[in-house]
Short mmCIF file of C-alpha atoms in Angstrom, two decimals:
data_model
loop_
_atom_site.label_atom_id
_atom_site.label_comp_id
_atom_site.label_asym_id
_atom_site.label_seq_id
_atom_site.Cartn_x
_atom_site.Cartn_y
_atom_site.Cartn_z
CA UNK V 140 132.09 117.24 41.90
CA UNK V 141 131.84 113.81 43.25
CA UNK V 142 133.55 113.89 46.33
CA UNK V 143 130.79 116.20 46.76
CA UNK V 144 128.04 114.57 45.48
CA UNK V 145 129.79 111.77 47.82
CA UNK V 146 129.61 114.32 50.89
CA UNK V 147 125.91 114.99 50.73
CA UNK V 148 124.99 111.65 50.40
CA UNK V 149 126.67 110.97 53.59
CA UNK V 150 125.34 113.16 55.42
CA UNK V 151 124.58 112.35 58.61
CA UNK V 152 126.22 109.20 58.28
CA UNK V 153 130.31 110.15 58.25
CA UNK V 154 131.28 113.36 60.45
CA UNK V 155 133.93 114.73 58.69
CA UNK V 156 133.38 115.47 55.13
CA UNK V 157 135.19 118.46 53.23
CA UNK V 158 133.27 121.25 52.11
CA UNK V 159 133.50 124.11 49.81
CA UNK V 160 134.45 126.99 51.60
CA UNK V 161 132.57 129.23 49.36
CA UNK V 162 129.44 128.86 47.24
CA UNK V 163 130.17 126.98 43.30
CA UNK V 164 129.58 129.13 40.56
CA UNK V 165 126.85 128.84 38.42
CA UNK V 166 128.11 126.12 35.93
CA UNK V 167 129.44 124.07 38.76
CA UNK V 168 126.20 123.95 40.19
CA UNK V 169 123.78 123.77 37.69
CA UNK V 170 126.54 120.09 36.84
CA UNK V 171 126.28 119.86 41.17
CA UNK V 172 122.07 120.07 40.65
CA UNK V 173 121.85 117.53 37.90
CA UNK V 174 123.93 115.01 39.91
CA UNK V 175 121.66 115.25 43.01
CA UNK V 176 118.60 114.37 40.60
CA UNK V 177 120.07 112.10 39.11
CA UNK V 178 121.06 110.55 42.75
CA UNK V 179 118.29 111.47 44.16
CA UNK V 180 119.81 112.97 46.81
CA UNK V 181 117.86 116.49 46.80
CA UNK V 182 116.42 116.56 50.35
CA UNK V 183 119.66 116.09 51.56
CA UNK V 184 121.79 118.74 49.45
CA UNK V 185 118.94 121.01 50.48
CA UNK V 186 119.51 119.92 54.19
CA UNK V 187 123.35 120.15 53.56
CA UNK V 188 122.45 123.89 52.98
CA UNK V 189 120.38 124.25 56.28
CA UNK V 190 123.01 122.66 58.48
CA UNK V 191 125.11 125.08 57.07
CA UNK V 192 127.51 122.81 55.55
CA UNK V 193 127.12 123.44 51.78
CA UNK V 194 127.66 127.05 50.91
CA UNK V 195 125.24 128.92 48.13
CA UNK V 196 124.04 131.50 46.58
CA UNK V 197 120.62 132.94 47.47
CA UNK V 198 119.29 131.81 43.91
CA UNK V 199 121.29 128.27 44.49
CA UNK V 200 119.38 127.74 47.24
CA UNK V 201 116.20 128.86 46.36
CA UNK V 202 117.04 126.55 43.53
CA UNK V 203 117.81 123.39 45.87
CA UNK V 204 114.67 123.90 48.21
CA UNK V 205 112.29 124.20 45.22
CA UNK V 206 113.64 121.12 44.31
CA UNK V 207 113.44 119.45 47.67
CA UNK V 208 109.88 120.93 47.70
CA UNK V 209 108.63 119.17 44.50
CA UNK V 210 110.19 115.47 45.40
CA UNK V 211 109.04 115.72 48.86
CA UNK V 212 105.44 116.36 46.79
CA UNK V 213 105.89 113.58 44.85
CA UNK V 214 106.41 111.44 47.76
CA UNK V 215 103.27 112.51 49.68
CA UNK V 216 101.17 111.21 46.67
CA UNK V 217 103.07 108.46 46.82
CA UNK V 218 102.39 107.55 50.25
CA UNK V 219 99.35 108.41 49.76
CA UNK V 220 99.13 105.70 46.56
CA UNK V 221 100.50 103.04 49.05
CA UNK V 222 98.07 103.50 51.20
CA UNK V 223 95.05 103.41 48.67
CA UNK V 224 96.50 99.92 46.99
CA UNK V 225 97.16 98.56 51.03
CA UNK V 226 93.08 99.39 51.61
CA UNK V 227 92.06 98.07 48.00
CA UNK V 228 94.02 94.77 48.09
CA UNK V 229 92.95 94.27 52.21
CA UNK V 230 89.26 94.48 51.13
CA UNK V 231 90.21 91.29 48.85
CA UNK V 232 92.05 89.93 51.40
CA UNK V 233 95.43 90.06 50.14
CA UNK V 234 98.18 91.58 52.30
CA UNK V 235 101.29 93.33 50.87
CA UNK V 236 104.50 94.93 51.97
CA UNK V 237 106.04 98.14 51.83
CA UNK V 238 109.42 97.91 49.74
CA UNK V 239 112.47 100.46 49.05
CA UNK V 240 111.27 104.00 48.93
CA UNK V 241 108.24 104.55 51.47
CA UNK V 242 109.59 101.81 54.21
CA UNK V 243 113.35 103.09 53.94
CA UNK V 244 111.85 106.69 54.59
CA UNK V 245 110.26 105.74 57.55
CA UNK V 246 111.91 103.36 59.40
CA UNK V 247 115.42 104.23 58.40
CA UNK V 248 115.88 107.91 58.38
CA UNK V 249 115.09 110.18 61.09
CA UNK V 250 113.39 112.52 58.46
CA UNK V 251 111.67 110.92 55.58
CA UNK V 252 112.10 113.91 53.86
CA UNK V 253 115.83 113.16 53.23
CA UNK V 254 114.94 110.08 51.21
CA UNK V 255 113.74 110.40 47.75
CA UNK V 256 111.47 108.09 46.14
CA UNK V 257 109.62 108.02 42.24
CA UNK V 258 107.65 105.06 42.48
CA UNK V 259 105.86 102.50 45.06
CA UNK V 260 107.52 99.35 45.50
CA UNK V 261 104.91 96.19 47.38
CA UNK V 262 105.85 92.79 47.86
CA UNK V 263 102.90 90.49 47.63
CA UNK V 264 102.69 86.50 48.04
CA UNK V 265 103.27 84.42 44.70
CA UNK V 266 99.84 83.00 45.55
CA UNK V 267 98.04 86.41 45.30
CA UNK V 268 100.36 87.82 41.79
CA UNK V 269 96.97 87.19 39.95
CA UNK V 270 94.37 88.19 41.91
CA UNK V 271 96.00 91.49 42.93
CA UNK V 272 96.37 92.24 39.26
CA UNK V 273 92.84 91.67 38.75
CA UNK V 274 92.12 93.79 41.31
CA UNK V 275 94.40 96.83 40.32
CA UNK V 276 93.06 97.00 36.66
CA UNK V 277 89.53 97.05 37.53
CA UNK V 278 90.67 100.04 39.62
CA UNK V 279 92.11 101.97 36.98
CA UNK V 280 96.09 100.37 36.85
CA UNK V 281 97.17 99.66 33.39
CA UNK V 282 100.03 96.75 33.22
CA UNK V 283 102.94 98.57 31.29
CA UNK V 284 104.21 94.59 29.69
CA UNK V 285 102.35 91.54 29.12
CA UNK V 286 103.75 88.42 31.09
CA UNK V 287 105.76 86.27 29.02
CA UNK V 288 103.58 83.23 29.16
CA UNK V 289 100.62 82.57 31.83
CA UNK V 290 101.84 82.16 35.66
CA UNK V 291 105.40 83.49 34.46
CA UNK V 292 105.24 86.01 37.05
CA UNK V 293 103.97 84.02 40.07
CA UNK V 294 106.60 81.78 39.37
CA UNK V 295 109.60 83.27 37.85
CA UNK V 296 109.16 86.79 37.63
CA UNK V 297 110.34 89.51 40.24
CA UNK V 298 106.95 91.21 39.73
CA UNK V 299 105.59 93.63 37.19
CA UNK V 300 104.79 97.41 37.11
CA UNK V 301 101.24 98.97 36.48
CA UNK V 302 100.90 102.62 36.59
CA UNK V 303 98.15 104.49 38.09
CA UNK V 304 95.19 106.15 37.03
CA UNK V 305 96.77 109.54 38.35
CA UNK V 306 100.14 108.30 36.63
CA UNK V 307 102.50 107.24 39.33
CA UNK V 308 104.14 103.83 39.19
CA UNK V 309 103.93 101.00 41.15
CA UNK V 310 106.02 97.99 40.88
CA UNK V 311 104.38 94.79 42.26
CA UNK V 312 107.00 92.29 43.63
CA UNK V 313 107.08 89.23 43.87
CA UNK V 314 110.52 88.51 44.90
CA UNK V 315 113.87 90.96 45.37
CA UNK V 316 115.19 90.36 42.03
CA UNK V 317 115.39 88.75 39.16
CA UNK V 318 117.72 86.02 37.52
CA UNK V 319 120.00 83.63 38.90
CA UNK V 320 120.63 85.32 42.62
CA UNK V 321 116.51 85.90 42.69
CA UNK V 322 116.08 81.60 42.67
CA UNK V 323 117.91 81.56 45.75
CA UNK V 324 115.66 83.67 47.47
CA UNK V 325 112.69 81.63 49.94
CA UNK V 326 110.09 84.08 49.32
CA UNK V 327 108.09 82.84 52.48
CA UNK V 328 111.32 84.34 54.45
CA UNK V 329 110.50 87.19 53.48
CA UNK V 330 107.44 87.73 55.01
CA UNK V 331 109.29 86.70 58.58
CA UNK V 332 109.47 89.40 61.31
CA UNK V 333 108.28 92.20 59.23
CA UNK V 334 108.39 95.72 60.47
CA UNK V 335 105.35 98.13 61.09
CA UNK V 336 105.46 101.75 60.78
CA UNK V 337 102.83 104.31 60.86
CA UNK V 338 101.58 106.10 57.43
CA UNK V 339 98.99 108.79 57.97
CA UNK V 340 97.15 107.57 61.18
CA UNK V 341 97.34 103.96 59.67
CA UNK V 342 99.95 101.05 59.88
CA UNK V 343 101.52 99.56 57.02
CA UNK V 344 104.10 97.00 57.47
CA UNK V 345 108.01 96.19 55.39
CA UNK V 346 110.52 93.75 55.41
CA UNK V 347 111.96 92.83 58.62
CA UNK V 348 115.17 94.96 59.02
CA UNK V 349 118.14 91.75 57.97
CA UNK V 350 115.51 91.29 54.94
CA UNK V 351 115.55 95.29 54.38
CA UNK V 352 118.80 95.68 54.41
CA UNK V 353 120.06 92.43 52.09
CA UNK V 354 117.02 94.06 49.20
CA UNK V 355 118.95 97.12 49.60
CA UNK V 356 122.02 95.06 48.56
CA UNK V 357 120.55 92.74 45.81
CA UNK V 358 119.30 96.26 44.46
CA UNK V 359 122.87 97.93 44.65
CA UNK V 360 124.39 94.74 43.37
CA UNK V 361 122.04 94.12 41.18
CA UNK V 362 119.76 96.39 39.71
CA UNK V 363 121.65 99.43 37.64
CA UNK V 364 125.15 98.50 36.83
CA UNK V 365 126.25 101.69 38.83
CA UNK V 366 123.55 102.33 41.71
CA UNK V 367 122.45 105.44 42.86
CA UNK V 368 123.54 106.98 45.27
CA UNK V 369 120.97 107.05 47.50
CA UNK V 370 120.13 102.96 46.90
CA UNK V 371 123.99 103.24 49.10
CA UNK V 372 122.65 105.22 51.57
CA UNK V 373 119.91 102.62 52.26
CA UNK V 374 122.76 100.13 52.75
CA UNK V 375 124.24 102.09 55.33
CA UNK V 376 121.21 102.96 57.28
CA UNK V 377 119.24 99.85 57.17
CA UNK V 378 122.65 97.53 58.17
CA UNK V 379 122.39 95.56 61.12
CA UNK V 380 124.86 96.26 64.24
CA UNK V 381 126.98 93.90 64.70
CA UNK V 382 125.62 91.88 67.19
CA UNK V 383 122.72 91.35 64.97
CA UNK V 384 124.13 90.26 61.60
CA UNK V 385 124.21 86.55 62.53
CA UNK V 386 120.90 86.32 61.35
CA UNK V 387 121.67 88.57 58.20
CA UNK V 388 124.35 86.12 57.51
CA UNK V 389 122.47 83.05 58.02
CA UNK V 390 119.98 84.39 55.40
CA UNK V 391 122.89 85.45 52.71
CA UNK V 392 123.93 81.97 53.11
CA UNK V 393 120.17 80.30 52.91
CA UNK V 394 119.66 82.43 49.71
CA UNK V 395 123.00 81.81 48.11
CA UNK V 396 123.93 85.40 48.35
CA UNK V 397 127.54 86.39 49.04
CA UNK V 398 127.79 87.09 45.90
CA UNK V 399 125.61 89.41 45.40
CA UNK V 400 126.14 91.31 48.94
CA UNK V 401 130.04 91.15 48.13
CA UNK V 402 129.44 92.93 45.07
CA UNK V 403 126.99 95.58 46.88
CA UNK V 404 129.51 95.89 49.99
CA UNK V 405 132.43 96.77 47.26
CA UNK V 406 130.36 99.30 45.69
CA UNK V 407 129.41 100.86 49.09
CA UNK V 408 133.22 100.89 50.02
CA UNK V 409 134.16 102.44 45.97
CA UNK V 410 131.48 105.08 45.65
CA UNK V 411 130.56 106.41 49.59
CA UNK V 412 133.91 105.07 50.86
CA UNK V 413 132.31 103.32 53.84
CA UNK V 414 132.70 99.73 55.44
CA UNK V 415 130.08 98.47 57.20
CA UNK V 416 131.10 97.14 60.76
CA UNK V 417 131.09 93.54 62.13
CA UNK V 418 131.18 90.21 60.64
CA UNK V 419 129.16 91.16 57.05
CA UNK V 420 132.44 93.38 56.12
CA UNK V 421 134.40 90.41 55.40
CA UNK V 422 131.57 89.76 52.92
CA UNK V 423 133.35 92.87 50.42
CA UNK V 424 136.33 90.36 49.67
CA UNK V 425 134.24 87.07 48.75
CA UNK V 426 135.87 85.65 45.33
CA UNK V 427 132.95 84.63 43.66
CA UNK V 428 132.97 81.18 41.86
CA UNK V 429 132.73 81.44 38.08
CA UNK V 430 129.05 80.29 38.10
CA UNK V 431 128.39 83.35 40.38
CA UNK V 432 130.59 85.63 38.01
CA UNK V 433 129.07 84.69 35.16
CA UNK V 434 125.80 85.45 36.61
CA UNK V 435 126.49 88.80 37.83
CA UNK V 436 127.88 89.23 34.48
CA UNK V 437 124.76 88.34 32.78
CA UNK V 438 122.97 90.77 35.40
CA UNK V 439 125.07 94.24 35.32
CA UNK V 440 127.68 93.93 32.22
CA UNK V 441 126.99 95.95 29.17
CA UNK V 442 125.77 92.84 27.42
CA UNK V 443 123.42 92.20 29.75
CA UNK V 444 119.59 91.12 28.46
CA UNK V 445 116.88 88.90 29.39
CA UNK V 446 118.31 86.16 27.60
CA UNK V 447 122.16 85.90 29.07
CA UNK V 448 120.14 86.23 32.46
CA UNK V 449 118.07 82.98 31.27
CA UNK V 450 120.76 81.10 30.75
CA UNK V 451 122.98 82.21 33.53
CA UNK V 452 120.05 81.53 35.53
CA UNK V 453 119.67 77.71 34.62
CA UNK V 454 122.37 76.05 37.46
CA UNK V 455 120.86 78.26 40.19
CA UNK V 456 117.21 76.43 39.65
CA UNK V 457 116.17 73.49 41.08
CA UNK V 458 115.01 71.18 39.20
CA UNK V 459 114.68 70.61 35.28
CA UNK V 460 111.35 71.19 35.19
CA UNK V 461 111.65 74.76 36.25
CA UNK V 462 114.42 75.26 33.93
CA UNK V 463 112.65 73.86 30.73
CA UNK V 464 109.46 76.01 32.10
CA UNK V 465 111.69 79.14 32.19
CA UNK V 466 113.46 78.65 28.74
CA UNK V 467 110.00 77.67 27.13
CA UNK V 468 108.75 81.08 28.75
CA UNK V 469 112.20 83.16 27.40
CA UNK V 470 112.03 81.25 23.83
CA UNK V 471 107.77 81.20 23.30
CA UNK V 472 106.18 84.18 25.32
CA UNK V 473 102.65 84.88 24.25
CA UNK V 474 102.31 87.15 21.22
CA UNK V 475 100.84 89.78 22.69
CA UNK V 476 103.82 89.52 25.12
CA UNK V 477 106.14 89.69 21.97
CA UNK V 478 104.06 92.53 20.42
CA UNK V 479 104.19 94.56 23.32
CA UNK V 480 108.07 94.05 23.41
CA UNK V 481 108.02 95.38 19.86
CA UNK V 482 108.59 91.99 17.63
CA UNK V 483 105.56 90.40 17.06
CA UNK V 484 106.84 87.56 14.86
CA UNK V 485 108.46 83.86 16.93
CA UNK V 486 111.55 84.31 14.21
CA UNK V 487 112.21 87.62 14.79
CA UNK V 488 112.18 87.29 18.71
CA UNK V 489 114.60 84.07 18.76
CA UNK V 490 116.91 86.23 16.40
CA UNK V 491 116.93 89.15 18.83
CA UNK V 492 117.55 86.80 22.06
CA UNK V 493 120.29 85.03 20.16
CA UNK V 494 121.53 87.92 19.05
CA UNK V 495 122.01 89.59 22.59
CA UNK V 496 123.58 86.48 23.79
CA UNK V 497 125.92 87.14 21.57
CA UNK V 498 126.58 90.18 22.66
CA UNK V 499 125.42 92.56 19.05
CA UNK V 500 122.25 94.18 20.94
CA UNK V 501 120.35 94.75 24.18
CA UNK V 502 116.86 93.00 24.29
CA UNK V 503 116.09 95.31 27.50
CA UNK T 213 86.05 128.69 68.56
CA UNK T 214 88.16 126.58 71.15
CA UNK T 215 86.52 126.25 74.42
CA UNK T 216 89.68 125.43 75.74
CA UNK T 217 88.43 122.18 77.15
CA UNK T 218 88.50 120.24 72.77
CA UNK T 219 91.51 117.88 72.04
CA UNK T 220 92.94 118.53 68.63
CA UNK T 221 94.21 115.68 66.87
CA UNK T 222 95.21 114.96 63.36
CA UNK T 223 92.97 113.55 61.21
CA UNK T 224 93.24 109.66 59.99
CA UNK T 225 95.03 109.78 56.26
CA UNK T 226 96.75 113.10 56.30
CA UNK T 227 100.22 112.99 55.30
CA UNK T 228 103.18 115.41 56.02
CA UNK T 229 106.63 116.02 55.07
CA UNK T 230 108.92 118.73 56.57
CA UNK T 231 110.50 120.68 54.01
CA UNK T 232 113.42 123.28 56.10
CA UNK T 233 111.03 125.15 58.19
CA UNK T 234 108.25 124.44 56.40
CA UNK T 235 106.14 121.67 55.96
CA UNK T 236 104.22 119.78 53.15
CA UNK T 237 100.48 118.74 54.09
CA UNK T 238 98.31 116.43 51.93
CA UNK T 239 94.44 115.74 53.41
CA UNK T 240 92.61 113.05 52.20
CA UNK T 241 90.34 115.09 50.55
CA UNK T 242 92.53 117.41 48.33
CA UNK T 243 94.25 116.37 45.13
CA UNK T 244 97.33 118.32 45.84
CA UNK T 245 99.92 119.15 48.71
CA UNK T 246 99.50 122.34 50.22
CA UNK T 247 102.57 124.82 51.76
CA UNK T 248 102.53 125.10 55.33
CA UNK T 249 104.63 128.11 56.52
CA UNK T 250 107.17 127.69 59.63
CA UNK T 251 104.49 128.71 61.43
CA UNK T 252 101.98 126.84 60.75
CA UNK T 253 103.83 123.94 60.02
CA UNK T 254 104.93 124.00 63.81
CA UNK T 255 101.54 123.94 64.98
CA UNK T 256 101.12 121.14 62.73
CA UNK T 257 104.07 119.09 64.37
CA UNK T 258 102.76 120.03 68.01
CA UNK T 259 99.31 117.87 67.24
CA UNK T 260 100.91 114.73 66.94
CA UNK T 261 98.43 113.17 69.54
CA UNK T 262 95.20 114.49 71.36
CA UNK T 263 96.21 117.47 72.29
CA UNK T 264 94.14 121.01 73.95
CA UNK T 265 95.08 124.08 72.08
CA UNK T 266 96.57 125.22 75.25
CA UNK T 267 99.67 122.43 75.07
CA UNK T 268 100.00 123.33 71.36
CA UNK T 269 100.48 127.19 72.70
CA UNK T 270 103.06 125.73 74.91
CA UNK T 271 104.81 123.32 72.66
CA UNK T 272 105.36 126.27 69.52
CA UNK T 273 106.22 128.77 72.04
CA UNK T 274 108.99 126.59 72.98
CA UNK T 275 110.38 126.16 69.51
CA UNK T 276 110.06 129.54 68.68
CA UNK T 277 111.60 130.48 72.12
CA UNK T 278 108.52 132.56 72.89
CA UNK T 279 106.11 133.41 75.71
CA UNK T 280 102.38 131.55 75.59
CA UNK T 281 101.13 134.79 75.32
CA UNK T 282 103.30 136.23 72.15
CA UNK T 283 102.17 133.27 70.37
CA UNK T 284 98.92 132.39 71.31
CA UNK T 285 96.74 134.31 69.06
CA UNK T 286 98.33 133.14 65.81
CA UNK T 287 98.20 129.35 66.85
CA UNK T 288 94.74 129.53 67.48
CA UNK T 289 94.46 131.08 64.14
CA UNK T 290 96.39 128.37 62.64
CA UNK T 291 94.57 125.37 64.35
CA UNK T 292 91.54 127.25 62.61
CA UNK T 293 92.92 127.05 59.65
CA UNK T 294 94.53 123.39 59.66
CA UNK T 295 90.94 122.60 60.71
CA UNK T 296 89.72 124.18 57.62
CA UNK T 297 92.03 122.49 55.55
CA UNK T 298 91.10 119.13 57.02
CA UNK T 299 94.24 118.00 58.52
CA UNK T 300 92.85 118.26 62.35
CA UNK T 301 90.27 118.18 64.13
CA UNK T 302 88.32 118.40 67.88
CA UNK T 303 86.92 116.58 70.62
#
């Protein structure tokens, strides 16, 4: 099942992939339809069946297409989302970026049906974390959690997620990621050499492509201890040629990243089997330092938690004021902060932090 | 009714996504995603710019692997209808 799962996800990218020569029977596919959801890989399965490559059943692929048919619906409201929020926050004068889903659709894939997406990602300036906010809730957007103290997201945070009136999600960004790899990141690069591509008769504008395709690794590496599928794929398609990755590289190094893209570059080799040409391969066999282990443990183990990413955090700031700001924020939030989290009293949150440091429970 | 001489274009905030042969249309004005068959959905793809509805005739006949004639009559029937829907217009 997951060499095939592994087959339609490369699709398009690696020529010769095995097949089945004959359609799965029922239980295999109805396991074979529950992995492409859950890698949200159903346009392409459902292309995989078009091209003729993956055989089925008439009621398998009536099965896949309806499937295909309701994400690719999904995704037009999404768009459609992005480009409400783009004309809202322009007629305050903020500017944002298209991140992940929407921008990897259209710039990287010949199709944009073939990539999935359940949310809208934006990057907007620290400066404008506030205002935009503001903004978004007097238009309807509810903020799913409180910030843990005042300014904590404008200066620590990665962003924070508001949903919209009609339901859909949308995850305002401040930086890639967060924790220790996050403080590496210059936020004002990212906002260098962006990309424009056209949404409905309008323009709306991403990361440049080196800056598209490292957020594609800091999300592999990153973000779910194993990554989806199709956060691979975006790896693969947004990578620079190699004549272009000296400007990739120059970033990893600016933003303290080999870590981070080593780890993503040795998931892309163990799940999709595929190595990424030119100089950024060698990237796969970079021995982290401890400091750098440690942090990606803090990040994607099983004990991972807010709190063992605070303190794995604290030699990748600069500065002790930011890292007395940061464990004041961890140790004090706000107590509406704390009540939102679901422990309302100071005791009872120190307990749980301490607690997940030492590795007896998850504080999320 | 097409005078022959109108440009059809899409209109500003309508989004698509192709779906097989078929193709997924939201309008600005409509809270849901409507079904576009093959058809249609080709017409669709052939007014990607200011177009008359005689290139469009030319343009699906070519995908279909069809005479202007054969498929003349139903693409003016679809531009009609895409009209309707609020995904083109004319000029």
């Amino acid at each position: 099942m997951s060499d095939l799962v592994r087959a339609i996800t490369r699709l398009g990218l690696v020529e010769d992939d095995h097949w089945p020569a004959k359609p799965l029977d029922d239980t295999a596919f109805r396991r074979l339809a529950r992995a492409v959801a859950r890698e949200r890989i159903d346009g392409l399965a459902h292309e995989a069946v078009l091209a003729g490559l993956l055989p089925v059943t008439d009621g398998q692929a009536a099965r896949l297409r309806a499937a295909h048919e309701e994400v690719a619906a999904v995704a037009l409201q999404l768009d459609r989302q992005l480009l409400d929020v783009q004309a809202l926050l322009a007629s305050h004068g903020i500017g944002l970026l298209a991140l992940k889903g929407p921008a990897v659709a259209h710039l990287d894939h010949d199709d944009p049906a073939l990539r999935r997406y359940n949310d809208i990602d934006v990057l907007l300036r620290a400066q404008d974390m506030a205002a935009a906010e503001v903004v978004l809730v007097d238009h309807g957007y509810q903020r799913v959690f409180e910030q843990l103290r005042p300014g904590f997201d404008a200066r620590f945070g990665k962003g924070t997620t508001l949903t919209s009136p009609r339901g859909y999600e949308l995850d305002i960004h401040r930086t890639l990621a967060f924790g220790a790899f996050a403080f590496g990141i210059d936020v004002t690069d990212l906002w260098d050499g962006t990309r424009p591509f056209a949404l409905g008769g309008r323009t709306v504008h991403a990361l440049g492509d080196p800056q598209r395709f490292l957020h594609a690794c800091y999300h592999a590496a990153l973000g779910d201890p194993m990554p989806r599928m199709t956060t691979m794929r975006d790896m693969v398609l947004s990578a620079p040629p190699s004549e272009q990755q000296g400007e990739v590289l120059a970033l990893i190094d600016a933003w303290r990243g080999r870590a981070v893209v080593g780890r993503a570059l040795q998931l892309l080799h163990a799940r999709l089997d595929i190595e990424l040409a030119g100089p950024l391969a060698a990237l796969r066999h970079h021995e982290p330092t401890w400091l750098e282990r440690f942090a990606l443990w803090a990040q994607v183990s099983d004990h991972r938690s807010f709190a063992t990413q605070v303190v794995a955090a604290m030699p990748f700031l600069r500065g002790w004021r930011d890292r007395i700001d940061l464990v004041r924020a961890a140790l004090l939030p706000d107590a509406t902060t704390r009540r939102s989290l679901g422990t309302a009293g100071r005791l009872a949150w120190l307990r749980r932090g301490v607690l997940s440091l030492l590795g007896g429970r998850r504080d999320g | 009714m097409d005078d022959g001489d109108s440009r059809w274009r899409p209109r500003a905030g309508v989004l698509s996504r192709r779906v097989g042969a078929r193709v997924l249309l939201l309008v600005e004005q409509a809270d849901e995603p409507v079904l576009l068959s093959a058809s249609a959905g080709a017409v669709w793809a052939a007014v990607d710019e200011p177009v008359t509805a005689a290139t469009v005739i030319d343009r699906v006949a070519t995908v279909f692997g069809a005479t202007s004639d054969e498929v003349a009559a139903d693409v003016a029937t679809f531009l009609d209808e895409l009209e309707r829907l609020g995904a083109v217009t004319r000029a």
